[in-house]
PDB file of C-alpha atoms in Angstrom:
ATOM      1  CA  UNK A 467      16.846  -2.989 -14.174  1.00  0.00           C
ATOM      2  CA  UNK A 468      13.299  -1.792 -13.544  1.00  0.00           C
ATOM      3  CA  UNK A 469      11.659   0.175 -16.347  1.00  0.00           C
ATOM      4  CA  UNK A 470      10.542   2.870 -13.912  1.00  0.00           C
ATOM      5  CA  UNK A 471      12.383   3.884 -10.760  1.00  0.00           C
ATOM      6  CA  UNK A 472      10.820   6.174  -8.177  1.00  0.00           C
ATOM      7  CA  UNK A 473      12.312   7.594  -4.991  1.00  0.00           C
ATOM      8  CA  UNK A 474      10.536   5.515  -2.330  1.00  0.00           C
ATOM      9  CA  UNK A 475      10.599   8.065   0.466  1.00  0.00           C
ATOM     10  CA  UNK A 476       8.971   8.405   2.862  1.00  0.00           C
ATOM     11  CA  UNK A 477       9.064  12.165   2.610  1.00  0.00           C
ATOM     12  CA  UNK A 478       7.993  14.409   5.480  1.00  0.00           C
ATOM     13  CA  UNK A 479       7.742  18.183   5.023  1.00  0.00           C
ATOM     14  CA  UNK A 480       6.227  21.133   6.906  1.00  0.00           C
ATOM     15  CA  UNK A 481       3.085  22.772   5.635  1.00  0.00           C
ATOM     16  CA  UNK A 482       3.839  25.364   2.963  1.00  0.00           C
ATOM     17  CA  UNK A 483       6.998  23.629   1.707  1.00  0.00           C
ATOM     18  CA  UNK A 484       7.724  22.972  -1.950  1.00  0.00           C
ATOM     19  CA  UNK A 485       7.771  19.245  -2.634  1.00  0.00           C
ATOM     20  CA  UNK A 486       9.647  17.565  -5.473  1.00  0.00           C
ATOM     21  CA  UNK A 487       8.785  13.993  -6.474  1.00  0.00           C
ATOM     22  CA  UNK A 488      10.816  12.228  -9.147  1.00  0.00           C
ATOM     23  CA  UNK A 489      10.922   9.199 -11.410  1.00  0.00           C
ATOM     24  CA  UNK A 490      13.442   7.926 -13.916  1.00  0.00           C
ATOM     25  CA  UNK A 491      12.757   5.447 -16.688  1.00  0.00           C
ATOM     26  CA  UNK A 492      14.629   3.369 -19.214  1.00  0.00           C
ATOM     27  CA  UNK A 493      12.080   2.757 -22.015  1.00  0.00           C
ATOM     28  CA  UNK A 494      12.513   5.340 -24.773  1.00  0.00           C
ATOM     29  CA  UNK A 495       9.097   4.422 -26.186  1.00  0.00           C
ATOM     30  CA  UNK A 496       7.235   6.023 -23.270  1.00  0.00           C
ATOM     31  CA  UNK A 497       5.285   9.033 -24.518  1.00  0.00           C
ATOM     32  CA  UNK A 498       2.609   9.643 -21.872  1.00  0.00           C
ATOM     33  CA  UNK A 499       3.596  10.406 -18.317  1.00  0.00           C
ATOM     34  CA  UNK A 500       1.174  10.447 -15.441  1.00  0.00           C
ATOM     35  CA  UNK A 501       1.066  11.134 -11.750  1.00  0.00           C
ATOM     36  CA  UNK A 502      -1.482   9.391  -9.568  1.00  0.00           C
ATOM     37  CA  UNK A 503      -2.297  10.261  -5.973  1.00  0.00           C
ATOM     38  CA  UNK A 504      -3.374   7.521  -3.610  1.00  0.00           C
ATOM     39  CA  UNK A 505      -4.788   8.253  -0.187  1.00  0.00           C
ATOM     40  CA  UNK A 506      -4.504   5.590   2.466  1.00  0.00           C
ATOM     41  CA  UNK A 507      -6.804   2.625   1.786  1.00  0.00           C
ATOM     42  CA  UNK A 508      -8.150   4.200  -1.415  1.00  0.00           C
ATOM     43  CA  UNK A 509      -7.665   3.596  -5.118  1.00  0.00           C
ATOM     44  CA  UNK A 510      -5.219   5.725  -7.142  1.00  0.00           C
ATOM     45  CA  UNK A 511      -6.673   8.827  -8.766  1.00  0.00           C
ATOM     46  CA  UNK A 512      -5.155  10.616 -11.721  1.00  0.00           C
ATOM     47  CA  UNK A 513      -3.548  13.889 -10.726  1.00  0.00           C
ATOM     48  CA  UNK A 514      -1.832  15.022 -13.930  1.00  0.00           C
ATOM     49  CA  UNK A 515      -0.612  13.703 -17.225  1.00  0.00           C
ATOM     50  CA  UNK A 516       1.817  15.052 -19.801  1.00  0.00           C
ATOM     51  CA  UNK A 517       2.517  14.073 -23.367  1.00  0.00           C
ATOM     52  CA  UNK A 518       6.173  14.003 -24.413  1.00  0.00           C
ATOM     53  CA  UNK A 519       8.574  16.582 -22.981  1.00  0.00           C
ATOM     54  CA  UNK A 520       7.652  19.842 -21.316  1.00  0.00           C
ATOM     55  CA  UNK A 521       5.828  21.285 -18.352  1.00  0.00           C
ATOM     56  CA  UNK A 522       2.206  21.241 -17.318  1.00  0.00           C
ATOM     57  CA  UNK A 523       0.748  23.269 -14.489  1.00  0.00           C
ATOM     58  CA  UNK A 524      -2.504  22.783 -12.615  1.00  0.00           C
ATOM     59  CA  UNK A 525      -2.968  24.989  -9.594  1.00  0.00           C
ATOM     60  CA  UNK A 526      -0.289  24.147  -7.035  1.00  0.00           C
ATOM     61  CA  UNK A 527       0.935  21.167  -9.084  1.00  0.00           C
ATOM     62  CA  UNK A 528       3.504  21.217 -11.894  1.00  0.00           C
ATOM     63  CA  UNK A 529       4.556  18.174 -13.881  1.00  0.00           C
ATOM     64  CA  UNK A 530       7.825  18.218 -15.804  1.00  0.00           C
ATOM     65  CA  UNK A 531       9.094  15.722 -18.344  1.00  0.00           C
ATOM     66  CA  UNK A 532      12.647  15.619 -19.692  1.00  0.00           C
ATOM     67  CA  UNK A 533      12.733  12.853 -22.282  1.00  0.00           C
ATOM     68  CA  UNK A 534      16.400  13.463 -23.096  1.00  0.00           C
ATOM     69  CA  UNK A 535      17.289  12.559 -19.507  1.00  0.00           C
ATOM     70  CA  UNK A 536      14.409  10.065 -19.084  1.00  0.00           C
ATOM     71  CA  UNK A 537      13.370  11.938 -15.957  1.00  0.00           C
ATOM     72  CA  UNK A 538       9.996  13.209 -14.762  1.00  0.00           C
ATOM     73  CA  UNK A 539       9.087  15.328 -11.763  1.00  0.00           C
ATOM     74  CA  UNK A 540       6.024  16.503  -9.903  1.00  0.00           C
ATOM     75  CA  UNK A 541       6.299  19.720  -7.915  1.00  0.00           C
ATOM     76  CA  UNK A 542       3.783  20.689  -5.251  1.00  0.00           C
ATOM     77  CA  UNK A 543       3.843  24.324  -4.157  1.00  0.00           C
ATOM     78  CA  UNK A 544       2.505  25.555  -0.813  1.00  0.00           C
ATOM     79  CA  UNK A 545       1.982  21.956   0.313  1.00  0.00           C
ATOM     80  CA  UNK A 546      -1.016  21.257   2.539  1.00  0.00           C
ATOM     81  CA  UNK A 547      -1.758  18.481   5.035  1.00  0.00           C
ATOM     82  CA  UNK A 548      -4.430  17.294   2.583  1.00  0.00           C
ATOM     83  CA  UNK A 549      -1.588  16.521   0.127  1.00  0.00           C
ATOM     84  CA  UNK A 550      -0.415  13.733   2.445  1.00  0.00           C
ATOM     85  CA  UNK A 551      -0.697  10.611   0.295  1.00  0.00           C
ATOM     86  CA  UNK A 552       1.348   8.210  -1.803  1.00  0.00           C
ATOM     87  CA  UNK A 553       2.247   9.556  -5.240  1.00  0.00           C
ATOM     88  CA  UNK A 554       2.734   7.107  -8.080  1.00  0.00           C
ATOM     89  CA  UNK A 555       4.292   7.927 -11.426  1.00  0.00           C
ATOM     90  CA  UNK A 556       3.024   5.944 -14.417  1.00  0.00           C
ATOM     91  CA  UNK A 557       4.051   5.808 -18.059  1.00  0.00           C
ATOM     92  CA  UNK A 558       2.593   4.597 -21.329  1.00  0.00           C
ATOM     93  CA  UNK A 559       4.131   3.891 -24.710  1.00  0.00           C
ATOM     94  CA  UNK A 560       0.989   4.188 -26.847  1.00  0.00           C
ATOM     95  CA  UNK A 561      -1.195   7.159 -27.656  1.00  0.00           C
ATOM     96  CA  UNK A 562      -4.466   5.494 -26.774  1.00  0.00           C
ATOM     97  CA  UNK A 563      -5.580   5.041 -23.209  1.00  0.00           C
ATOM     98  CA  UNK A 564      -5.915   1.321 -23.746  1.00  0.00           C
ATOM     99  CA  UNK A 565      -2.197   0.847 -23.532  1.00  0.00           C
ATOM    100  CA  UNK A 566      -0.669  -0.701 -20.472  1.00  0.00           C
ATOM    101  CA  UNK A 567       0.729   1.577 -17.806  1.00  0.00           C
ATOM    102  CA  UNK A 568       4.022   0.943 -16.061  1.00  0.00           C
ATOM    103  CA  UNK A 569       4.019   2.274 -12.507  1.00  0.00           C
ATOM    104  CA  UNK A 570       6.738   3.399 -10.158  1.00  0.00           C
ATOM    105  CA  UNK A 571       6.675   2.021  -6.643  1.00  0.00           C
ATOM    106  CA  UNK A 572       5.275   5.201  -5.130  1.00  0.00           C
ATOM    107  CA  UNK A 573       6.553   7.908  -2.783  1.00  0.00           C
ATOM    108  CA  UNK A 574       4.761   8.372   0.524  1.00  0.00           C
ATOM    109  CA  UNK A 575       4.430  12.060   1.402  1.00  0.00           C
ATOM    110  CA  UNK A 576       3.424  13.509   4.760  1.00  0.00           C
ATOM    111  CA  UNK A 577       2.794  17.237   5.116  1.00  0.00           C
ATOM    112  CA  UNK A 578       2.882  18.281   8.748  1.00  0.00           C
ATOM    113  CA  UNK A 579       0.713  21.191   9.974  1.00  0.00           C
TER     114      UNK A 579
ATOM    115  CA  UNK B 148     -22.305   7.630 -12.306  1.00  0.00           C
ATOM    116  CA  UNK B 149     -20.563   5.361  -9.783  1.00  0.00           C
ATOM    117  CA  UNK B 150     -17.371   4.883 -11.846  1.00  0.00           C
ATOM    118  CA  UNK B 151     -15.550   1.640 -10.992  1.00  0.00           C
ATOM    119  CA  UNK B 152     -16.975  -0.414  -8.143  1.00  0.00           C
ATOM    120  CA  UNK B 153     -15.414  -3.461  -6.508  1.00  0.00           C
ATOM    121  CA  UNK B 154     -16.762  -6.056  -4.113  1.00  0.00           C
ATOM    122  CA  UNK B 155     -15.996  -7.215  -1.516  1.00  0.00           C
ATOM    123  CA  UNK B 156     -13.974  -4.535   0.272  1.00  0.00           C
ATOM    124  CA  UNK B 157     -12.254  -7.051   2.531  1.00  0.00           C
ATOM    125  CA  UNK B 158     -11.927 -10.815   2.546  1.00  0.00           C
ATOM    126  CA  UNK B 159      -9.999 -13.413   4.515  1.00  0.00           C
ATOM    127  CA  UNK B 160      -9.425 -16.753   2.782  1.00  0.00           C
ATOM    128  CA  UNK B 161      -7.931 -19.964   3.994  1.00  0.00           C
ATOM    129  CA  UNK B 162      -5.170 -21.580   1.928  1.00  0.00           C
ATOM    130  CA  UNK B 163      -6.691 -23.602  -0.902  1.00  0.00           C
ATOM    131  CA  UNK B 164     -10.023 -21.778  -0.972  1.00  0.00           C
ATOM    132  CA  UNK B 165     -11.306 -20.026  -4.081  1.00  0.00           C
ATOM    133  CA  UNK B 166     -13.104 -16.748  -4.582  1.00  0.00           C
ATOM    134  CA  UNK B 167     -14.145 -14.229  -7.204  1.00  0.00           C
ATOM    135  CA  UNK B 168     -13.427 -10.523  -6.936  1.00  0.00           C
ATOM    136  CA  UNK B 169     -16.101  -8.504  -8.669  1.00  0.00           C
ATOM    137  CA  UNK B 170     -15.516  -5.360 -10.726  1.00  0.00           C
ATOM    138  CA  UNK B 171     -18.116  -3.254 -12.524  1.00  0.00           C
ATOM    139  CA  UNK B 172     -17.803   0.038 -14.378  1.00  0.00           C
ATOM    140  CA  UNK B 173     -20.610   2.240 -15.659  1.00  0.00           C
ATOM    141  CA  UNK B 174     -18.557   4.519 -17.927  1.00  0.00           C
ATOM    142  CA  UNK B 175     -18.894   2.335 -21.043  1.00  0.00           C
ATOM    143  CA  UNK B 176     -15.136   1.829 -21.087  1.00  0.00           C
ATOM    144  CA  UNK B 177     -13.821  -0.841 -23.423  1.00  0.00           C
ATOM    145  CA  UNK B 178     -10.589  -1.542 -21.572  1.00  0.00           C
ATOM    146  CA  UNK B 179     -10.451  -3.012 -18.076  1.00  0.00           C
ATOM    147  CA  UNK B 180      -7.551  -4.074 -15.890  1.00  0.00           C
ATOM    148  CA  UNK B 181      -6.754  -5.959 -12.713  1.00  0.00           C
ATOM    149  CA  UNK B 182      -3.769  -4.942 -10.592  1.00  0.00           C
ATOM    150  CA  UNK B 183      -2.366  -6.084  -7.309  1.00  0.00           C
ATOM    151  CA  UNK B 184      -0.530  -3.751  -4.954  1.00  0.00           C
ATOM    152  CA  UNK B 185       1.847  -5.078  -2.342  1.00  0.00           C
ATOM    153  CA  UNK B 186       3.322  -2.732   0.288  1.00  0.00           C
ATOM    154  CA  UNK B 187       5.978  -0.489  -1.258  1.00  0.00           C
ATOM    155  CA  UNK B 188       5.788  -2.338  -4.561  1.00  0.00           C
ATOM    156  CA  UNK B 189       3.600  -0.158  -6.785  1.00  0.00           C
ATOM    157  CA  UNK B 190       0.964  -1.714  -9.017  1.00  0.00           C
ATOM    158  CA  UNK B 191       1.480  -4.946 -10.923  1.00  0.00           C
ATOM    159  CA  UNK B 192      -0.829  -5.822 -13.828  1.00  0.00           C
ATOM    160  CA  UNK B 193      -2.484  -9.234 -13.488  1.00  0.00           C
ATOM    161  CA  UNK B 194      -4.841  -9.380 -16.482  1.00  0.00           C
ATOM    162  CA  UNK B 195      -6.464  -6.934 -18.827  1.00  0.00           C
ATOM    163  CA  UNK B 196      -9.271  -6.912 -21.364  1.00  0.00           C
ATOM    164  CA  UNK B 197      -9.761  -4.779 -24.468  1.00  0.00           C
ATOM    165  CA  UNK B 198     -13.427  -5.681 -24.842  1.00  0.00           C
ATOM    166  CA  UNK B 199     -16.072  -8.281 -24.123  1.00  0.00           C
ATOM    167  CA  UNK B 200     -14.734 -11.751 -24.843  1.00  0.00           C
ATOM    168  CA  UNK B 201     -11.090 -10.632 -25.105  1.00  0.00           C
ATOM    169  CA  UNK B 202      -8.608 -10.969 -22.262  1.00  0.00           C
ATOM    170  CA  UNK B 203      -4.837 -11.164 -21.994  1.00  0.00           C
ATOM    171  CA  UNK B 204      -2.187 -11.793 -19.372  1.00  0.00           C
ATOM    172  CA  UNK B 205      -0.321  -9.032 -17.663  1.00  0.00           C
ATOM    173  CA  UNK B 206       2.856  -9.140 -15.641  1.00  0.00           C
ATOM    174  CA  UNK B 207       1.759 -11.493 -12.818  1.00  0.00           C
ATOM    175  CA  UNK B 208      -1.103 -13.758 -14.060  1.00  0.00           C
ATOM    176  CA  UNK B 209      -0.215 -17.025 -12.306  1.00  0.00           C
ATOM    177  CA  UNK B 210      -2.896 -18.202  -9.883  1.00  0.00           C
ATOM    178  CA  UNK B 211      -5.616 -16.012 -11.383  1.00  0.00           C
ATOM    179  CA  UNK B 212      -8.242 -16.248 -14.095  1.00  0.00           C
ATOM    180  CA  UNK B 213     -10.545 -13.685 -15.683  1.00  0.00           C
ATOM    181  CA  UNK B 214     -13.525 -13.523 -17.987  1.00  0.00           C
ATOM    182  CA  UNK B 215     -15.255 -10.648 -19.739  1.00  0.00           C
ATOM    183  CA  UNK B 216     -18.763 -11.477 -20.905  1.00  0.00           C
ATOM    184  CA  UNK B 217     -20.073  -7.894 -20.817  1.00  0.00           C
ATOM    185  CA  UNK B 218     -18.577  -4.423 -21.242  1.00  0.00           C
ATOM    186  CA  UNK B 219     -19.420  -3.547 -17.655  1.00  0.00           C
ATOM    187  CA  UNK B 220     -18.067  -6.523 -15.692  1.00  0.00           C
ATOM    188  CA  UNK B 221     -14.590  -7.984 -15.325  1.00  0.00           C
ATOM    189  CA  UNK B 222     -14.401 -10.536 -12.492  1.00  0.00           C
ATOM    190  CA  UNK B 223     -11.096 -11.915 -11.214  1.00  0.00           C
ATOM    191  CA  UNK B 224     -11.033 -15.523 -10.039  1.00  0.00           C
ATOM    192  CA  UNK B 225      -8.565 -16.883  -7.501  1.00  0.00           C
ATOM    193  CA  UNK B 226      -8.257 -20.654  -7.515  1.00  0.00           C
ATOM    194  CA  UNK B 227      -6.472 -22.466  -4.676  1.00  0.00           C
ATOM    195  CA  UNK B 228      -5.562 -19.343  -2.723  1.00  0.00           C
ATOM    196  CA  UNK B 229      -1.989 -19.096  -1.447  1.00  0.00           C
ATOM    197  CA  UNK B 230      -0.410 -16.749   1.146  1.00  0.00           C
ATOM    198  CA  UNK B 231       1.503 -15.070  -1.716  1.00  0.00           C
ATOM    199  CA  UNK B 232      -1.834 -13.773  -3.002  1.00  0.00           C
ATOM    200  CA  UNK B 233      -2.325 -11.658   0.111  1.00  0.00           C
ATOM    201  CA  UNK B 234      -2.517  -8.179  -1.382  1.00  0.00           C
ATOM    202  CA  UNK B 235      -4.776  -5.278  -2.288  1.00  0.00           C
ATOM    203  CA  UNK B 236      -6.474  -5.760  -5.633  1.00  0.00           C
ATOM    204  CA  UNK B 237      -7.523  -2.852  -7.824  1.00  0.00           C
ATOM    205  CA  UNK B 238      -9.699  -2.901 -10.884  1.00  0.00           C
ATOM    206  CA  UNK B 239      -9.379  -0.078 -13.418  1.00  0.00           C
ATOM    207  CA  UNK B 240     -10.929   0.922 -16.709  1.00  0.00           C
ATOM    208  CA  UNK B 241     -10.175   3.256 -19.586  1.00  0.00           C
ATOM    209  CA  UNK B 242     -11.716   4.426 -22.869  1.00  0.00           C
ATOM    210  CA  UNK B 243      -9.123   3.949 -25.588  1.00  0.00           C
ATOM    211  CA  UNK B 244     -10.484   6.088 -28.406  1.00  0.00           C
ATOM    212  CA  UNK B 245     -10.257   9.496 -26.798  1.00  0.00           C
ATOM    213  CA  UNK B 246      -6.470   9.685 -26.945  1.00  0.00           C
ATOM    214  CA  UNK B 247      -6.216  10.044 -23.194  1.00  0.00           C
ATOM    215  CA  UNK B 248      -4.138   7.503 -21.307  1.00  0.00           C
ATOM    216  CA  UNK B 249      -5.763   7.768 -17.917  1.00  0.00           C
ATOM    217  CA  UNK B 250      -7.141   4.753 -16.158  1.00  0.00           C
ATOM    218  CA  UNK B 251      -9.886   5.051 -13.537  1.00  0.00           C
ATOM    219  CA  UNK B 252      -9.487   2.908 -10.469  1.00  0.00           C
ATOM    220  CA  UNK B 253     -11.918   1.280  -8.091  1.00  0.00           C
ATOM    221  CA  UNK B 254     -11.568   1.468  -4.301  1.00  0.00           C
ATOM    222  CA  UNK B 255      -9.821  -1.906  -4.015  1.00  0.00           C
ATOM    223  CA  UNK B 256     -10.342  -5.282  -2.349  1.00  0.00           C
ATOM    224  CA  UNK B 257      -8.072  -6.111   0.576  1.00  0.00           C
ATOM    225  CA  UNK B 258      -7.426  -9.870   0.581  1.00  0.00           C
ATOM    226  CA  UNK B 259      -5.662 -11.893   3.247  1.00  0.00           C
ATOM    227  CA  UNK B 260      -4.855 -15.576   2.737  1.00  0.00           C
ATOM    228  CA  UNK B 261      -3.964 -17.491   5.895  1.00  0.00           C
TER     229      UNK B 261
END
């Protein structure tokens, strides 16, 4: 069983839709949960991170972590064509940034005008 | 502040050839990483380094070597290239003492072995 499972997509939505991206994990030691966005032929860039359980909001983006269910989500409100990218979830078991990250396989999102 | 830079952007190798992928960061980060990304497969850690002179294997180290002589540079060496090493390679760095887990990625090197 993989440590991190992510819905592979691809996902295609109309502009303005609410998008839900999800990952599940099996390692109870994970404490830090991240979402990276990767545009085509570019390196991943950090979008959001959350420590332990709870919600975090940043503009149109909301990250949710449910440690009891080992489930994390990223919601995008009022999606825009510029949100079209691959979204990767990543998780870390240590509190310092030097710890290794375990990535999901990524979900490819297309937002159609 | 250029962040993480990688060279070359693209490379085609013949089977059995060798090459070095270069990675440099100007953020004074102690930790550096090499990943490979195959289509639909996420990111797999090849090697990482927690400081100059210290390196360790990641998930998929076979066929690769690294060195870390300075804080800024972390080159990845491919010896005897094989078609299975066709992939996109990303270098990343992070600063471990700030309590933030984020890693900063370079733009990638797209490698084809034929």
